[in-house]
Tab-separated table of N, CA and C in Angstrom:
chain	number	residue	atom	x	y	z
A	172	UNK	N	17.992	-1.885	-7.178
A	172	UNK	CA	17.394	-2.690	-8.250
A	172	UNK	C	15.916	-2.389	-8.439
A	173	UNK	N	15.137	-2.111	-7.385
A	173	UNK	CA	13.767	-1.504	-6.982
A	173	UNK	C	13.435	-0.423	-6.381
A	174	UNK	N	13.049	0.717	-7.445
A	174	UNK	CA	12.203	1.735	-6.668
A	174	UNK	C	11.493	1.487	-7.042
A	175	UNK	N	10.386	2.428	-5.631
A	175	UNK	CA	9.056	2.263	-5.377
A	175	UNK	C	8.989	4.170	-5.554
A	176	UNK	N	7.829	4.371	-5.728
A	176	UNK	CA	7.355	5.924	-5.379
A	176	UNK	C	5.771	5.547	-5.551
A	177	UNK	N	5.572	6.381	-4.032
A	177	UNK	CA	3.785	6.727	-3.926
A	177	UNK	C	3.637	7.672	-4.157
A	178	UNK	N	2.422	7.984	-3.828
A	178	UNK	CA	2.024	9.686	-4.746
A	178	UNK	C	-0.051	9.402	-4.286
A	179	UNK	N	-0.139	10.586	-4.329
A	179	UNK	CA	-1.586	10.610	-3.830
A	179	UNK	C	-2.047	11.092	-2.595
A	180	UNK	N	-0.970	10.906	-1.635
A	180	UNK	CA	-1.340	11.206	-0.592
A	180	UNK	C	-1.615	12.815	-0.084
A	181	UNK	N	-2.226	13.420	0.932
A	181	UNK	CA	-2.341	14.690	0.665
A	181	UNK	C	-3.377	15.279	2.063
A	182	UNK	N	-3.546	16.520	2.183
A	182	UNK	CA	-5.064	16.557	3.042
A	182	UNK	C	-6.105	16.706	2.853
A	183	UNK	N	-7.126	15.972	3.508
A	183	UNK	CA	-8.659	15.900	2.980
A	183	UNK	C	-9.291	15.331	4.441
A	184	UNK	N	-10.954	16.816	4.005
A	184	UNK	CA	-11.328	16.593	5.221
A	184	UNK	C	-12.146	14.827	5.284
A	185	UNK	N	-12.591	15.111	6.532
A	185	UNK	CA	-13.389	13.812	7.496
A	185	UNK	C	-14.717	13.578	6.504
A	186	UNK	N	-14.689	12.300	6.329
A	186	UNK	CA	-15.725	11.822	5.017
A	186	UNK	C	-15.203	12.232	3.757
A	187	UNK	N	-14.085	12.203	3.177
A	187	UNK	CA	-13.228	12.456	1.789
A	187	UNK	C	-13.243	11.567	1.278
A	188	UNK	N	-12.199	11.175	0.134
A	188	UNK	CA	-11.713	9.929	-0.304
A	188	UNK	C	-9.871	10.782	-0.959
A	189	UNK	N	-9.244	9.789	-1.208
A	189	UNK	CA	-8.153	9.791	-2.036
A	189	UNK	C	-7.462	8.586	-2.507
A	190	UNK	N	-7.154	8.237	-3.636
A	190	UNK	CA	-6.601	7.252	-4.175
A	190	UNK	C	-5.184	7.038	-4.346
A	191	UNK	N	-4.512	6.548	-3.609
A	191	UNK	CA	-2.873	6.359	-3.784
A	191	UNK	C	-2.765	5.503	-5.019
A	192	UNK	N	-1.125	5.590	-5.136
A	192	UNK	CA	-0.444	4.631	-5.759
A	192	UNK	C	0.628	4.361	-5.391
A	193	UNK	N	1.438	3.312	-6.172
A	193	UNK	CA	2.507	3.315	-6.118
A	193	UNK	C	2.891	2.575	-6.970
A	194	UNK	N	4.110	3.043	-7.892
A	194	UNK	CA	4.802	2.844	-9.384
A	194	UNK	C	6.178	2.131	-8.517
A	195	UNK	N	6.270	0.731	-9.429
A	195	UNK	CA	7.151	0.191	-8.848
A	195	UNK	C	8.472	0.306	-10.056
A	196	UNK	N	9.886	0.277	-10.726
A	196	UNK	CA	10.732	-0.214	-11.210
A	196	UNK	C	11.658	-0.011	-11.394
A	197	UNK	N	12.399	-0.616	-11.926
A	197	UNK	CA	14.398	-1.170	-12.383
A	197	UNK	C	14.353	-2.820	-12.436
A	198	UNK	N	15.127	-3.017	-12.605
A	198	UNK	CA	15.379	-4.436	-12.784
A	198	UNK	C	15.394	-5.620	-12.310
A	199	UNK	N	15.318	-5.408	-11.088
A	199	UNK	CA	14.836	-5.970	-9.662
A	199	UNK	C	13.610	-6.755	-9.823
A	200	UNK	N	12.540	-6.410	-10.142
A	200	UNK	CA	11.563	-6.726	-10.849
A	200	UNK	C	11.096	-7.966	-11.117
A	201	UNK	N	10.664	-8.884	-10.218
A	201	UNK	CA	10.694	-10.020	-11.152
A	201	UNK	C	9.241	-10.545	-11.811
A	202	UNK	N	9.067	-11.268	-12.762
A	202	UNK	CA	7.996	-11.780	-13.584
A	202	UNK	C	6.719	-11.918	-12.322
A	203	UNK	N	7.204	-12.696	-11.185
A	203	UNK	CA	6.378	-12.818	-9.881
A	203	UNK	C	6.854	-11.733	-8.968
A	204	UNK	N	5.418	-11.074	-8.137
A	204	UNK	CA	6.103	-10.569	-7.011
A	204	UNK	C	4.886	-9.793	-6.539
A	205	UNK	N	5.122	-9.612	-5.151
A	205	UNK	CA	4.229	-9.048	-4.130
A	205	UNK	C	4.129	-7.401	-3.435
A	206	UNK	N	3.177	-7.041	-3.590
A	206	UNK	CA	3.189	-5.317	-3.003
A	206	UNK	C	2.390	-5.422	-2.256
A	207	UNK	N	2.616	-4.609	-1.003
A	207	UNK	CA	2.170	-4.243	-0.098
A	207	UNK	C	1.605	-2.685	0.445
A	208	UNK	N	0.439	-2.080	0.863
A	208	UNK	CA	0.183	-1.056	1.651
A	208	UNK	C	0.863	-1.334	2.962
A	209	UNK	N	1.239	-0.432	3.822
A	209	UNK	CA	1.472	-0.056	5.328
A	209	UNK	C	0.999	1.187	5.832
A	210	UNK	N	0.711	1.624	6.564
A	210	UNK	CA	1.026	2.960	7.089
A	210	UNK	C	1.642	3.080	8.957
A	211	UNK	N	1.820	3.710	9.270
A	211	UNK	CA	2.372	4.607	10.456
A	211	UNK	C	1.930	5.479	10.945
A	212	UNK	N	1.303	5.452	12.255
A	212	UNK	CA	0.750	6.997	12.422
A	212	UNK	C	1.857	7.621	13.705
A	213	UNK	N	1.643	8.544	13.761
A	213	UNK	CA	2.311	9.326	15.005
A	213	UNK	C	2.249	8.482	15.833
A	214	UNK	N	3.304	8.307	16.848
A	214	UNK	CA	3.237	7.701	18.156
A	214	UNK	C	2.858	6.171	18.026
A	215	UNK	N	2.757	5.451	16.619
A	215	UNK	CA	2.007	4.134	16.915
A	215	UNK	C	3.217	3.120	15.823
A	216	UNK	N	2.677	2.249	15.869
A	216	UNK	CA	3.517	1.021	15.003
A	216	UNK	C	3.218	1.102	13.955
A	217	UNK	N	3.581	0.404	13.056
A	217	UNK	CA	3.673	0.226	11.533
A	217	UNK	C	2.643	-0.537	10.864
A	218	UNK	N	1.666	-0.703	10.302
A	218	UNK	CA	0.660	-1.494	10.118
A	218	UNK	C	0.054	-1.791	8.486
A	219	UNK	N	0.026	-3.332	8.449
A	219	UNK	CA	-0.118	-3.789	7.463
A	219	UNK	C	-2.174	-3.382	7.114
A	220	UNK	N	-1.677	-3.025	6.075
A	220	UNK	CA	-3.238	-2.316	4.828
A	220	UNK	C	-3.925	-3.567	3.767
A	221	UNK	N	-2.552	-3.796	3.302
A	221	UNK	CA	-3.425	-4.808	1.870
A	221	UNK	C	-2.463	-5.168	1.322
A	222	UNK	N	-2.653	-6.452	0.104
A	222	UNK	CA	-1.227	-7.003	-0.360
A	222	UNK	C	-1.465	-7.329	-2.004
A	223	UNK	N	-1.004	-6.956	-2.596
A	223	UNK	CA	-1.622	-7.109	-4.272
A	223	UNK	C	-0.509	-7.913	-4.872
A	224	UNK	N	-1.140	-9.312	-5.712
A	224	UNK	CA	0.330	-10.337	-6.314
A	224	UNK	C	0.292	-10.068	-7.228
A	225	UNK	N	1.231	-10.077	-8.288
A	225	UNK	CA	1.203	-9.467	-9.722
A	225	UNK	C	0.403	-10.749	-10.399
A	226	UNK	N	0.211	-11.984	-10.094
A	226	UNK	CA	-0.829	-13.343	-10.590
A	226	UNK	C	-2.188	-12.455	-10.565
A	227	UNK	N	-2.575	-11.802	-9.790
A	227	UNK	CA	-3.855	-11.624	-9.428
A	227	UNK	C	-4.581	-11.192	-8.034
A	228	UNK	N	-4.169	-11.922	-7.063
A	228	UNK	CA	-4.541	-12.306	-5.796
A	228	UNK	C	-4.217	-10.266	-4.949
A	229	UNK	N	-4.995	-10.509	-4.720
A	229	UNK	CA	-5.493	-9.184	-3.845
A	229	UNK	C	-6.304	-9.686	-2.064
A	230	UNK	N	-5.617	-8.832	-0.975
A	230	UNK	CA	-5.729	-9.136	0.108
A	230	UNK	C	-6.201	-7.782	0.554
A	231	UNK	N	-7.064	-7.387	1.778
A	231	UNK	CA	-7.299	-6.312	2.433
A	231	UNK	C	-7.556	-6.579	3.754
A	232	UNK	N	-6.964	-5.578	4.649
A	232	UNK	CA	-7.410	-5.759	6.003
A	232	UNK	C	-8.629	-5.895	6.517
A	233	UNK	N	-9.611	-6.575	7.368
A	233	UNK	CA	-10.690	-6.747	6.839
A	233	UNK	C	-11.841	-5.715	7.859
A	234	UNK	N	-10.847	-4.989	8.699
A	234	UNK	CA	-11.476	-3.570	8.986
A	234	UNK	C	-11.222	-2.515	7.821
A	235	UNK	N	-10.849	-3.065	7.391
A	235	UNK	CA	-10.746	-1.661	5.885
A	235	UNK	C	-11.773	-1.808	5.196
A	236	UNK	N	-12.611	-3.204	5.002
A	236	UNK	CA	-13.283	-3.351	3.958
A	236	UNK	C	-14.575	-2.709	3.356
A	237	UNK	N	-15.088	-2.047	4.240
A	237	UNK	CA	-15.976	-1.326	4.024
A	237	UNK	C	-15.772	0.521	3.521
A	238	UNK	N	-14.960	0.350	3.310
A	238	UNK	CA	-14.087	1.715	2.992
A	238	UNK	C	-12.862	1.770	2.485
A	239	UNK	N	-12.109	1.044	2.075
A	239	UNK	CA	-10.950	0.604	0.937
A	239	UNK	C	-11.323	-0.573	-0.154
A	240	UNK	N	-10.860	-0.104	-0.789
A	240	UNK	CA	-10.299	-1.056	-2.087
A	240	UNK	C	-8.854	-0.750	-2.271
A	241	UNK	N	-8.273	-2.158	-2.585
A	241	UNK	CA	-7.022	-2.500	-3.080
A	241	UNK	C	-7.029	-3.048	-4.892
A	242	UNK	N	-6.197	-2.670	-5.410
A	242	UNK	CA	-5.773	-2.964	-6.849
A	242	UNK	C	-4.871	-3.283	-7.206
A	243	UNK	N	-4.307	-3.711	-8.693
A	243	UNK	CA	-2.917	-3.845	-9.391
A	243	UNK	C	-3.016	-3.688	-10.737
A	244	UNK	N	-2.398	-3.021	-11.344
A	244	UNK	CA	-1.770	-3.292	-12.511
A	244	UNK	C	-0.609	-4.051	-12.953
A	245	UNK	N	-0.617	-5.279	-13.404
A	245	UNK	CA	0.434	-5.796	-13.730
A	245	UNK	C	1.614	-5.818	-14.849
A	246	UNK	N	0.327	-4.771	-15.556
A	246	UNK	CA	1.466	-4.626	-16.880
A	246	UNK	C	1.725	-3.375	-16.831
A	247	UNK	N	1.407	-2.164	-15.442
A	247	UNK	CA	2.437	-1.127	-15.227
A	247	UNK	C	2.933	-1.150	-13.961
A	248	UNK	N	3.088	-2.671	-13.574
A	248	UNK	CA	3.948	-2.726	-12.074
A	248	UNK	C	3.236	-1.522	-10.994
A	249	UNK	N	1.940	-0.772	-10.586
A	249	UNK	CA	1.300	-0.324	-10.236
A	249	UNK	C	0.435	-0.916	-9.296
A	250	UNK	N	0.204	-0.179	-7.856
A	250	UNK	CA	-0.226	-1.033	-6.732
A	250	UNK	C	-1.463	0.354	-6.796
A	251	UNK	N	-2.460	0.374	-6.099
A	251	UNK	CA	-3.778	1.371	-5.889
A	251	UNK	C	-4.476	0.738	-4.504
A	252	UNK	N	-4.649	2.015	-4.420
A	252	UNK	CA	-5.458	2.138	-2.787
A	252	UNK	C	-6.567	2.821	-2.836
A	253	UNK	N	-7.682	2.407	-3.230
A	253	UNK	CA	-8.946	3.647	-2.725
A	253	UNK	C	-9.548	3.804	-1.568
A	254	UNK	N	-9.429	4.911	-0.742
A	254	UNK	CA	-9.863	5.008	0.583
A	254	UNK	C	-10.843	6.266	0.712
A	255	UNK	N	-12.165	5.209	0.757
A	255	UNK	CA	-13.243	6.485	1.004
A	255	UNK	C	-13.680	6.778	2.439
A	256	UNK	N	-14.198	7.843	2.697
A	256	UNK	CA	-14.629	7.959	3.938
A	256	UNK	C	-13.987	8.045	5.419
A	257	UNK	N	-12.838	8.921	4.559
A	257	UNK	CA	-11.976	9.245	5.504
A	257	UNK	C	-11.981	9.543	6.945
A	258	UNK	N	-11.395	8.903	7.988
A	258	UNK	CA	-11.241	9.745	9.301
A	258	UNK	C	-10.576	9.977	10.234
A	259	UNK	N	-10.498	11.224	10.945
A	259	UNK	CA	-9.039	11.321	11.528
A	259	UNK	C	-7.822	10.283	11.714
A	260	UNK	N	-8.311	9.296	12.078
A	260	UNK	CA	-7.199	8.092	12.525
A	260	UNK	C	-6.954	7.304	11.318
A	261	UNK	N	-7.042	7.735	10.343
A	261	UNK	CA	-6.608	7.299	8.880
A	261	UNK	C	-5.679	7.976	8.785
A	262	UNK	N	-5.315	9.349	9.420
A	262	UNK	CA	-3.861	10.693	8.985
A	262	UNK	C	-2.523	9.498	9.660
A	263	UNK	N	-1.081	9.428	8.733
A	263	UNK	CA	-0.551	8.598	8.447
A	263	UNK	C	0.115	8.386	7.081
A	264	UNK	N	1.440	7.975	7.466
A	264	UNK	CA	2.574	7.892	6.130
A	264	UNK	C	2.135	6.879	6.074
A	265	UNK	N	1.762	6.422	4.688
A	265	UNK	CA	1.569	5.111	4.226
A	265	UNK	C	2.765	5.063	3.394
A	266	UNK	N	3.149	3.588	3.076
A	266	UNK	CA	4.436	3.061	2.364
A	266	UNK	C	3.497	1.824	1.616
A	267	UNK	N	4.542	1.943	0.657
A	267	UNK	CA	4.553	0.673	-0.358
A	267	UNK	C	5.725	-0.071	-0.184
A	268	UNK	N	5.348	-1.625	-0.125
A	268	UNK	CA	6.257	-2.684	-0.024
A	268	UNK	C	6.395	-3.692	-1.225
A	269	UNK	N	7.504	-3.694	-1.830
A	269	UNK	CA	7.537	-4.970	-3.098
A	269	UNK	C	8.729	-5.972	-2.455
A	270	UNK	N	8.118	-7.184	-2.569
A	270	UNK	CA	9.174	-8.225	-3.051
A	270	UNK	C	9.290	-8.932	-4.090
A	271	UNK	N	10.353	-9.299	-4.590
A	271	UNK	CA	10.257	-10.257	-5.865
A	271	UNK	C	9.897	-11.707	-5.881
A	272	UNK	N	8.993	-11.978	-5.284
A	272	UNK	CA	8.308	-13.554	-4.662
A	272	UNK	C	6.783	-13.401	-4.950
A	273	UNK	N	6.305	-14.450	-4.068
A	273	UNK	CA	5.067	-14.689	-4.283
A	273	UNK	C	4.509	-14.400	-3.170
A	274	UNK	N	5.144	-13.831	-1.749
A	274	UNK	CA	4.932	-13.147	-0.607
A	274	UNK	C	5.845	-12.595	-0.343
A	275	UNK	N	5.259	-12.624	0.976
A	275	UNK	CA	6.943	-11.401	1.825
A	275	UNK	C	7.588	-12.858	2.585
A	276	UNK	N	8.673	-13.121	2.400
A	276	UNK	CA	9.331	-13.516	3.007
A	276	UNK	C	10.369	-13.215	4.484
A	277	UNK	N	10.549	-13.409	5.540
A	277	UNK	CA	10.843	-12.975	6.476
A	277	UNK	C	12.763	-12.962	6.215
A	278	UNK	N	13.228	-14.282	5.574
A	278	UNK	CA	14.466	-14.254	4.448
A	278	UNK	C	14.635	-13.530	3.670
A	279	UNK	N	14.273	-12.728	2.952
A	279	UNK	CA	13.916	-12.630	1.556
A	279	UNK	C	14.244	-11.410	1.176
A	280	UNK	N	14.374	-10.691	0.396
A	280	UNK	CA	14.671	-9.449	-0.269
A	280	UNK	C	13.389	-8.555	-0.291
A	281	UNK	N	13.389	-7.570	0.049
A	281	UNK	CA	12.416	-6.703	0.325
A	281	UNK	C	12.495	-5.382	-0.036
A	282	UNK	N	12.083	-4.117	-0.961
A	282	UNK	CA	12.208	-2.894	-0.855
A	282	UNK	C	10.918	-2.272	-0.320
A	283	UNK	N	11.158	-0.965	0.083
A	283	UNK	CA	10.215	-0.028	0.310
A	283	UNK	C	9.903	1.382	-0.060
A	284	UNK	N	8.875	2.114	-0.130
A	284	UNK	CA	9.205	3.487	-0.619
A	284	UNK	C	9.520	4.115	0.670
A	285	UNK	N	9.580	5.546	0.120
A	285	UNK	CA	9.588	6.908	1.176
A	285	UNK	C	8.241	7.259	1.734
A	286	UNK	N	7.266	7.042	1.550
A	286	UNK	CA	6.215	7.069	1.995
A	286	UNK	C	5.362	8.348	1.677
A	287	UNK	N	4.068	8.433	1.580
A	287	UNK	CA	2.832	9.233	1.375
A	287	UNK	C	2.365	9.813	2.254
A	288	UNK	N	2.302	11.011	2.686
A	288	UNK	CA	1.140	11.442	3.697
A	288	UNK	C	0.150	11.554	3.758
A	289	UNK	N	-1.004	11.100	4.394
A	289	UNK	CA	-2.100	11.285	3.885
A	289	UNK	C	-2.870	12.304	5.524
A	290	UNK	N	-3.510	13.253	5.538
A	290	UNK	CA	-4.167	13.932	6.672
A	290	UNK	C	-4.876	14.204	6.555
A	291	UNK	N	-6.002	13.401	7.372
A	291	UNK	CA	-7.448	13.637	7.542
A	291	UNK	C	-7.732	14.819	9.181
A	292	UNK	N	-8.294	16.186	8.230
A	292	UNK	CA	-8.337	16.941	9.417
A	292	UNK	C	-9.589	17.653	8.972
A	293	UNK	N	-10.563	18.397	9.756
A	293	UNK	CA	-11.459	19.656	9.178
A	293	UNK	C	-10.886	20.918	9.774
């Protein structure tokens, strides 16, 4: 009912930037609903980035803040990540998360993408 696809991700050296996305749709879709950043690095757990509501409401991790911005488009179902100042321990599949709510529900219906690579190397 919901695809997701990111795009953006890529390699760039130490002190870079790159801007993800992720294009959410099908029918699934609802009038309300919540997206999420994650990423994954080698060898480590899964970790929540930022959370964008299609109302408005925008969340960021608040070690990111000095070097990310989070966004939305609501009238192209579109989530954005700007991450400047790249560094090694930023390299990592990031994923996009939508639900059709007003959060993530632990109940609840949830999709995800395939995920982005992003590699910070010189």
């Amino acid at each position: 009912q919901v695809q997701l696809v990111e795009s953006g991700g890529g390699l760039v050296q130490p002190g870079g930037s790159l801007r993800l996305s992720c294009a959410a749709s099908g029918t699934g879709i609802s009038n309300v609903y919540t997206m999420g950043w994650y990423r994954q690095a080698p060898g480590k757990q899964r970790e929540w980035l930022a959370t964008f509501i299609s109302t408005g409401l925008l969340n960021l991790k608040d070690s990111l803040k000095d070097r990310f911005t989070i966004s939305g488009d609501n009238t192209k179902n579109t989530m954005y990540l700007q991450m400047n100042r790249l560094k090694p321990d930023d390299t990592a599949i990031y994923y996009c998360r939508l639900s059709p709510s007003r959060d993530f529900r632990a109940e609840g219906v949830d999709y995800w993408g395939k995920g982005t690579l992003v590699t910070v190397s010189s």
